[in-house]
Amino acid sequence: MKRVLQRTPVGVARTAVLIAAARANEQAHPRPLFDDPLAAGLVEAAGSASDLNGVHTLAGDHFVLRTRYFDDELLAAGHLQVVVMAAGLDTRAFRLQWPPGTTLFELDLPELLEFKDDALRDQLAVPACDRVTVPCDLRDDWATALIRAGFDPKRPTAWLLEGLFMFLPPDAGEKVLYWVSALSARGSTLALEHVNRAFRDLPQMKAVHQRFDALDARWQSDVEDPVEWLDGYGWDAEVTHQVDLAARHERAVPAITDPHRVGDARIWLASAVRTT
């Protein structure tokens, strides 16, 4: 018999259910871009993501491509210390083939991590690495909590910041990037997602913003040049456009990222190496 789970995700944590639903739906594709047998169970435990169907219709294909992009970036880094910021219902600790000796830290709000751990236990999920959860609020002193959990700032680290920065006020986002950089030994890697102002202002995004506002998940920031932004913190970065990413995986370009439809609006997918 299943146990009574911790409180299901509410507020901004509902976006984590939305992303898990996109991963679950991808499993029905004839040639899925990744294998995630846990996603459907997480969505079921959360009571579905039907309240966000409109967002999924608009951006589901983007979520799938970005998942594969970040999977590849993390594994290519080859580091044995990995940090997933705002991990939500991410299952990379379980579904990716990590090198022996890898430790993966997941940071997110305590109640979300508790819910996730309960739901994963009900699926008898076994991590493929040493998984360490770090309950914290990224607007607070998460760096101290991470170090206390066993993180070693002297070791090269692969950082993932997926679907995070747009939800943070600009000063909070800068603070997160400052501490990520301060904790990164030379050779560390970083992979992130952000948007530019033109994307935030797209007419197609109006309904998304309204839905997110109702969840207290308002988008609050953007960046015009992620390469320059990251360079200011000591990172050598490059951006992968979703047109190229879609071509690489023989998929259609998601409409919400197709420059023929959205002009100069961009969802940035950036990877970087710590050079100092």
C-alpha positions as a LaTeX table, in Angstrom:
\begin{tabular}{lrrr}
\hline
Residue & $x$ (\AA) & $y$ (\AA) & $z$ (\AA) \\
\hline
Met1 & 0.00 & 0.00 & 0.00 \\
Lys2 & 1.31 & 3.43 & $-0.89$ \\
Arg3 & 2.13 & 5.77 & 1.97 \\
Val4 & 0.53 & 9.17 & 2.37 \\
Leu5 & 2.91 & 11.53 & 0.60 \\
Gln6 & 4.07 & 14.88 & 1.80 \\
Arg7 & 2.01 & 17.81 & 0.53 \\
Thr8 & 1.89 & 17.82 & $-3.26$ \\
Pro9 & 3.72 & 20.67 & $-5.03$ \\
Val10 & 1.96 & 24.04 & $-4.97$ \\
Gly11 & 2.83 & 27.53 & $-6.14$ \\
Val12 & 6.04 & 27.84 & $-8.12$ \\
Ala13 & 6.74 & 24.15 & $-7.43$ \\
Arg14 & 3.91 & 23.33 & $-9.87$ \\
Thr15 & 6.32 & 24.20 & $-12.67$ \\
Ala16 & 8.36 & 21.16 & $-11.63$ \\
Val17 & 5.31 & 18.98 & $-12.28$ \\
Leu18 & 4.90 & 20.59 & $-15.70$ \\
Ile19 & 8.46 & 19.65 & $-16.69$ \\
Ala20 & 8.06 & 16.11 & $-15.35$ \\
Ala21 & 4.90 & 15.77 & $-17.45$ \\
Ala22 & 6.82 & 16.79 & $-20.57$ \\
Arg23 & 9.44 & 14.14 & $-19.82$ \\
Ala24 & 6.75 & 11.54 & $-19.21$ \\
Asn25 & 5.02 & 12.35 & $-22.51$ \\
Glu26 & 8.31 & 12.00 & $-24.38$ \\
Gln27 & 8.47 & 8.33 & $-23.41$ \\
Ala28 & 5.64 & 7.61 & $-25.87$ \\
His29 & 7.62 & 9.02 & $-28.81$ \\
Pro30 & 8.86 & 6.37 & $-31.29$ \\
Arg31 & 12.42 & 7.65 & $-30.76$ \\
Pro32 & 12.51 & 9.40 & $-27.38$ \\
Leu33 & 15.43 & 11.74 & $-26.79$ \\
Phe34 & 15.94 & 10.34 & $-23.29$ \\
Asp35 & 14.71 & 7.56 & $-21.02$ \\
Asp36 & 12.83 & 8.64 & $-17.90$ \\
Pro37 & 10.77 & 5.80 & $-16.40$ \\
Leu38 & 10.17 & 7.76 & $-13.18$ \\
Ala39 & 8.55 & 10.90 & $-14.61$ \\
Ala40 & 5.03 & 9.51 & $-15.02$ \\
Gly41 & 4.94 & 8.29 & $-11.42$ \\
Leu42 & 6.05 & 11.67 & $-10.13$ \\
Val43 & 3.31 & 13.41 & $-12.09$ \\
Glu44 & 0.72 & 10.92 & $-10.84$ \\
Ala45 & 1.84 & 11.48 & $-7.25$ \\
Ala46 & 1.45 & 15.22 & $-7.78$ \\
Gly47 & $-2.09$ & 14.83 & $-9.07$ \\
Ser48 & $-1.30$ & 15.51 & $-12.75$ \\
Ala49 & $-0.25$ & 18.73 & $-14.46$ \\
Ser50 & $-3.57$ & 19.36 & $-16.22$ \\
Asp51 & $-3.80$ & 22.82 & $-14.68$ \\
Leu52 & $-0.80$ & 23.76 & $-16.85$ \\
Asn53 & $-1.91$ & 22.15 & $-20.12$ \\
Gly54 & $-1.80$ & 25.47 & $-21.92$ \\
Val55 & 1.85 & 26.00 & $-21.02$ \\
His56 & 2.69 & 22.45 & $-22.04$ \\
Thr57 & 1.02 & 22.89 & $-25.42$ \\
Leu58 & 3.07 & 26.01 & $-26.06$ \\
Ala59 & 6.45 & 24.87 & $-24.74$ \\
Gly60 & 6.41 & 21.09 & $-24.33$ \\
Asp61 & 8.70 & 20.51 & $-27.31$ \\
His62 & 11.14 & 23.04 & $-25.90$ \\
Phe63 & 11.18 & 21.26 & $-22.54$ \\
Val64 & 12.06 & 17.99 & $-24.26$ \\
Leu65 & 14.92 & 19.46 & $-26.29$ \\
Arg66 & 16.36 & 21.35 & $-23.35$ \\
Thr67 & 16.26 & 18.17 & $-21.23$ \\
Arg68 & 18.40 & 16.34 & $-23.77$ \\
Tyr69 & 20.70 & 19.35 & $-24.16$ \\
Phe70 & 21.39 & 19.52 & $-20.43$ \\
Asp71 & 21.74 & 15.72 & $-20.17$ \\
Asp72 & 24.48 & 15.81 & $-22.79$ \\
Glu73 & 26.24 & 18.81 & $-21.24$ \\
Leu74 & 26.37 & 17.25 & $-17.78$ \\
Leu75 & 27.70 & 13.91 & $-18.99$ \\
Ala76 & 30.21 & 15.50 & $-21.37$ \\
Ala77 & 31.70 & 17.48 & $-18.48$ \\
Gly78 & 32.90 & 14.25 & $-16.90$ \\
His79 & 33.07 & 15.75 & $-13.42$ \\
Leu80 & 32.45 & 13.59 & $-10.37$ \\
Gln81 & 30.76 & 16.45 & $-8.49$ \\
Val82 & 27.43 & 17.68 & $-9.91$ \\
Val83 & 25.05 & 20.30 & $-8.55$ \\
Val84 & 21.47 & 20.65 & $-9.79$ \\
Met85 & 20.03 & 23.97 & $-8.63$ \\
Ala86 & 16.25 & 24.24 & $-8.16$ \\
Ala87 & 16.13 & 20.51 & $-8.89$ \\
Gly88 & 12.36 & 20.19 & $-8.69$ \\
Leu89 & 11.31 & 16.73 & $-9.90$ \\
Asp90 & 14.52 & 16.20 & $-11.85$ \\
Thr91 & 15.50 & 12.51 & $-12.09$ \\
Arg92 & 19.00 & 12.76 & $-13.58$ \\
Ala93 & 20.51 & 11.20 & $-10.46$ \\
Phe94 & 18.55 & 8.04 & $-11.32$ \\
Arg95 & 18.32 & 7.90 & $-15.11$ \\
Leu96 & 21.75 & 9.00 & $-16.42$ \\
Gln97 & 24.83 & 6.79 & $-16.63$ \\
Trp98 & 27.17 & 8.58 & $-14.25$ \\
Pro99 & 30.87 & 7.71 & $-13.90$ \\
Pro100 & 31.69 & 5.67 & $-10.80$ \\
Gly101 & 32.28 & 7.91 & $-7.80$ \\
Thr102 & 29.91 & 10.69 & $-8.90$ \\
Thr103 & 28.14 & 12.71 & $-6.21$ \\
Leu104 & 25.10 & 14.70 & $-7.31$ \\
Phe105 & 23.66 & 17.42 & $-5.06$ \\
Glu106 & 20.04 & 18.49 & $-5.52$ \\
Leu107 & 19.02 & 21.87 & $-4.11$ \\
Asp108 & 15.41 & 22.93 & $-3.70$ \\
Leu109 & 12.76 & 23.88 & $-1.15$ \\
Pro110 & 12.45 & 21.40 & 1.74 \\
Glu111 & 8.78 & 20.55 & 1.13 \\
Leu112 & 9.37 & 19.82 & $-2.55$ \\
Leu113 & 12.35 & 17.56 & $-1.85$ \\
Glu114 & 10.33 & 15.71 & 0.82 \\
Phe115 & 7.47 & 15.12 & $-1.62$ \\
Lys116 & 9.87 & 13.97 & $-4.32$ \\
Asp117 & 11.72 & 11.55 & $-2.04$ \\
Asp118 & 8.44 & 9.99 & $-0.90$ \\
Ala119 & 7.23 & 9.59 & $-4.50$ \\
Leu120 & 10.54 & 8.08 & $-5.59$ \\
Arg121 & 10.51 & 5.60 & $-2.72$ \\
Asp122 & 7.07 & 4.45 & $-3.83$ \\
Gln123 & 8.63 & 3.68 & $-7.23$ \\
Leu124 & 11.53 & 1.85 & $-5.55$ \\
Ala125 & 13.87 & 4.19 & $-7.40$ \\
Val126 & 17.60 & 3.61 & $-6.92$ \\
Pro127 & 20.04 & 6.43 & $-7.79$ \\
Ala128 & 22.85 & 5.75 & $-10.25$ \\
Cys129 & 25.23 & 7.90 & $-8.22$ \\
Asp130 & 25.66 & 9.21 & $-4.68$ \\
Arg131 & 22.62 & 11.51 & $-4.44$ \\
Val132 & 22.58 & 14.20 & $-1.76$ \\
Thr133 & 19.56 & 16.44 & $-1.24$ \\
Val134 & 20.11 & 19.94 & 0.13 \\
Pro135 & 16.89 & 21.55 & 1.41 \\
Cys136 & 17.21 & 25.33 & 1.05 \\
Asp137 & 15.81 & 28.49 & $-0.48$ \\
Leu138 & 18.05 & 29.83 & $-3.25$ \\
Arg139 & 17.25 & 33.34 & $-2.09$ \\
Asp140 & 18.99 & 32.54 & 1.22 \\
Asp141 & 22.43 & 31.16 & 2.15 \\
Trp142 & 22.29 & 28.01 & 0.06 \\
Ala143 & 26.08 & 27.98 & $-0.41$ \\
Thr144 & 26.69 & 27.22 & 3.27 \\
Ala145 & 24.05 & 24.50 & 3.22 \\
Leu146 & 25.69 & 22.95 & 0.16 \\
Ile147 & 29.15 & 22.89 & 1.74 \\
Arg148 & 27.75 & 21.41 & 4.96 \\
Ala149 & 26.18 & 18.66 & 2.85 \\
Gly150 & 29.63 & 17.62 & 1.64 \\
Phe151 & 30.28 & 19.79 & $-1.42$ \\
Asp152 & 33.98 & 20.45 & $-2.04$ \\
Pro153 & 34.66 & 23.82 & $-3.76$ \\
Lys154 & 38.20 & 22.69 & $-4.59$ \\
Arg155 & 36.95 & 19.99 & $-6.96$ \\
Pro156 & 35.73 & 20.78 & $-10.50$ \\
Thr157 & 31.95 & 20.79 & $-10.57$ \\
Ala158 & 29.25 & 20.46 & $-13.22$ \\
Trp159 & 26.48 & 22.94 & $-12.40$ \\
Leu160 & 22.96 & 22.87 & $-13.84$ \\
Leu161 & 20.63 & 25.88 & $-13.59$ \\
Glu162 & 17.60 & 24.84 & $-15.63$ \\
Gly163 & 14.43 & 26.95 & $-15.66$ \\
Leu164 & 15.61 & 29.10 & $-12.77$ \\
Phe165 & 16.90 & 32.56 & $-13.58$ \\
Met166 & 13.75 & 33.98 & $-15.16$ \\
Phe167 & 11.85 & 33.34 & $-11.92$ \\
Leu168 & 14.36 & 35.29 & $-9.80$ \\
Pro169 & 14.56 & 39.07 & $-9.38$ \\
Pro170 & 17.70 & 40.40 & $-11.13$ \\
Asp171 & 19.60 & 40.96 & $-7.88$ \\
Ala172 & 18.79 & 37.45 & $-6.63$ \\
Gly173 & 19.89 & 35.94 & $-9.95$ \\
Glu174 & 23.17 & 37.84 & $-9.81$ \\
Lys175 & 23.71 & 36.61 & $-6.26$ \\
Val176 & 23.13 & 32.99 & $-7.33$ \\
Leu177 & 25.61 & 33.33 & $-10.20$ \\
Tyr178 & 28.14 & 35.05 & $-7.92$ \\
Trp179 & 28.13 & 32.15 & $-5.47$ \\
Val180 & 28.10 & 29.48 & $-8.16$ \\
Ser181 & 31.19 & 31.16 & $-9.58$ \\
Ala182 & 32.84 & 31.60 & $-6.18$ \\
Leu183 & 32.37 & 27.89 & $-5.43$ \\
Ser184 & 33.69 & 26.72 & $-8.80$ \\
Ala185 & 37.23 & 25.44 & $-9.18$ \\
Arg186 & 38.93 & 26.10 & $-12.49$ \\
Gly187 & 37.64 & 23.71 & $-15.14$ \\
Ser188 & 34.16 & 23.56 & $-13.66$ \\
Thr189 & 31.27 & 23.66 & $-16.11$ \\
Leu190 & 27.94 & 25.39 & $-16.03$ \\
Ala191 & 24.80 & 24.88 & $-18.10$ \\
Leu192 & 21.85 & 27.24 & $-17.83$ \\
Glu193 & 18.66 & 28.52 & $-19.36$ \\
His194 & 17.53 & 32.14 & $-19.54$ \\
Val195 & 15.46 & 34.37 & $-21.81$ \\
Asn196 & 15.79 & 37.82 & $-23.35$ \\
Arg197 & 13.32 & 40.64 & $-22.90$ \\
Ala198 & 11.82 & 40.12 & $-26.34$ \\
Phe199 & 10.85 & 36.60 & $-25.33$ \\
Arg200 & 9.24 & 37.79 & $-22.11$ \\
Asp201 & 7.23 & 40.30 & $-24.16$ \\
Leu202 & 5.97 & 37.84 & $-26.80$ \\
Pro203 & 2.19 & 37.99 & $-27.24$ \\
Gln204 & 2.18 & 34.18 & $-27.19$ \\
Met205 & 3.57 & 34.31 & $-23.65$ \\
Lys206 & 0.81 & 36.49 & $-22.20$ \\
Ala207 & $-1.37$ & 33.56 & $-21.13$ \\
Val208 & 1.69 & 31.77 & $-19.69$ \\
His209 & 2.59 & 34.79 & $-17.58$ \\
Gln210 & $-0.97$ & 35.04 & $-16.34$ \\
Arg211 & $-0.98$ & 31.37 & $-15.33$ \\
Phe212 & 2.40 & 31.63 & $-13.65$ \\
Asp213 & 1.38 & 34.81 & $-11.85$ \\
Ala214 & $-1.51$ & 32.86 & $-10.32$ \\
Leu215 & 1.05 & 30.37 & $-9.00$ \\
Asp216 & 3.21 & 33.14 & $-7.54$ \\
Ala217 & 5.79 & 32.16 & $-10.18$ \\
Arg218 & 6.14 & 35.44 & $-12.01$ \\
Trp219 & 9.02 & 35.85 & $-14.45$ \\
Gln220 & 11.17 & 38.66 & $-13.11$ \\
Ser221 & 14.38 & 38.85 & $-15.14$ \\
Asp222 & 16.02 & 38.43 & $-18.52$ \\
Val223 & 19.46 & 38.79 & $-20.12$ \\
Glu224 & 20.36 & 40.15 & $-23.54$ \\
Asp225 & 23.80 & 38.55 & $-23.94$ \\
Pro226 & 24.42 & 35.43 & $-21.81$ \\
Val227 & 27.97 & 35.02 & $-23.14$ \\
Glu228 & 28.94 & 38.51 & $-21.98$ \\
Trp229 & 27.04 & 38.04 & $-18.73$ \\
Leu230 & 28.87 & 34.83 & $-17.87$ \\
Asp231 & 32.22 & 36.25 & $-18.98$ \\
Gly232 & 31.86 & 38.86 & $-16.25$ \\
Tyr233 & 31.92 & 36.05 & $-13.70$ \\
Gly234 & 34.90 & 34.21 & $-15.18$ \\
Trp235 & 33.12 & 31.77 & $-17.50$ \\
Asp236 & 33.88 & 31.06 & $-21.17$ \\
Ala237 & 30.40 & 30.45 & $-22.59$ \\
Glu238 & 28.64 & 29.53 & $-25.79$ \\
Val239 & 24.97 & 29.45 & $-26.74$ \\
Thr240 & 23.22 & 26.65 & $-28.63$ \\
His241 & 20.22 & 27.82 & $-30.63$ \\
Gln242 & 17.20 & 25.56 & $-30.63$ \\
Val243 & 17.16 & 25.57 & $-34.43$ \\
Asp244 & 20.52 & 23.78 & $-34.34$ \\
Leu245 & 19.49 & 21.59 & $-31.41$ \\
Ala246 & 16.34 & 20.46 & $-33.20$ \\
Ala247 & 18.31 & 19.68 & $-36.35$ \\
Arg248 & 20.84 & 17.68 & $-34.35$ \\
His249 & 18.08 & 15.43 & $-33.01$ \\
Glu250 & 15.93 & 15.40 & $-36.16$ \\
Arg251 & 13.05 & 17.17 & $-34.48$ \\
Ala252 & 10.90 & 20.09 & $-35.56$ \\
Val253 & 11.94 & 23.47 & $-34.21$ \\
Pro254 & 9.58 & 24.31 & $-31.32$ \\
Ala255 & 7.24 & 27.05 & $-32.50$ \\
Ile256 & 7.98 & 29.15 & $-29.43$ \\
Thr257 & 11.69 & 29.25 & $-30.35$ \\
Asp258 & 11.39 & 29.41 & $-34.15$ \\
Pro259 & 12.89 & 32.74 & $-35.29$ \\
His260 & 10.52 & 32.77 & $-38.27$ \\
Arg261 & 7.67 & 33.02 & $-35.75$ \\
Val262 & 9.19 & 34.86 & $-32.79$ \\
Gly263 & 11.76 & 37.12 & $-34.43$ \\
Asp264 & 14.49 & 38.21 & $-32.01$ \\
Ala265 & 12.90 & 36.50 & $-29.01$ \\
Arg266 & 15.24 & 33.92 & $-27.49$ \\
Ile267 & 15.30 & 31.19 & $-24.90$ \\
Trp268 & 19.02 & 30.95 & $-24.21$ \\
Leu269 & 20.59 & 27.53 & $-23.70$ \\
Ala270 & 24.16 & 28.22 & $-22.64$ \\
Ser271 & 27.10 & 26.13 & $-21.52$ \\
Ala272 & 30.31 & 27.46 & $-20.02$ \\
Val273 & 33.70 & 26.49 & $-18.58$ \\
Arg274 & 35.30 & 28.19 & $-15.60$ \\
Thr275 & 38.51 & 29.75 & $-16.88$ \\
Thr276 & 39.87 & 31.53 & $-13.77$ \\
\hline
\end{tabular}
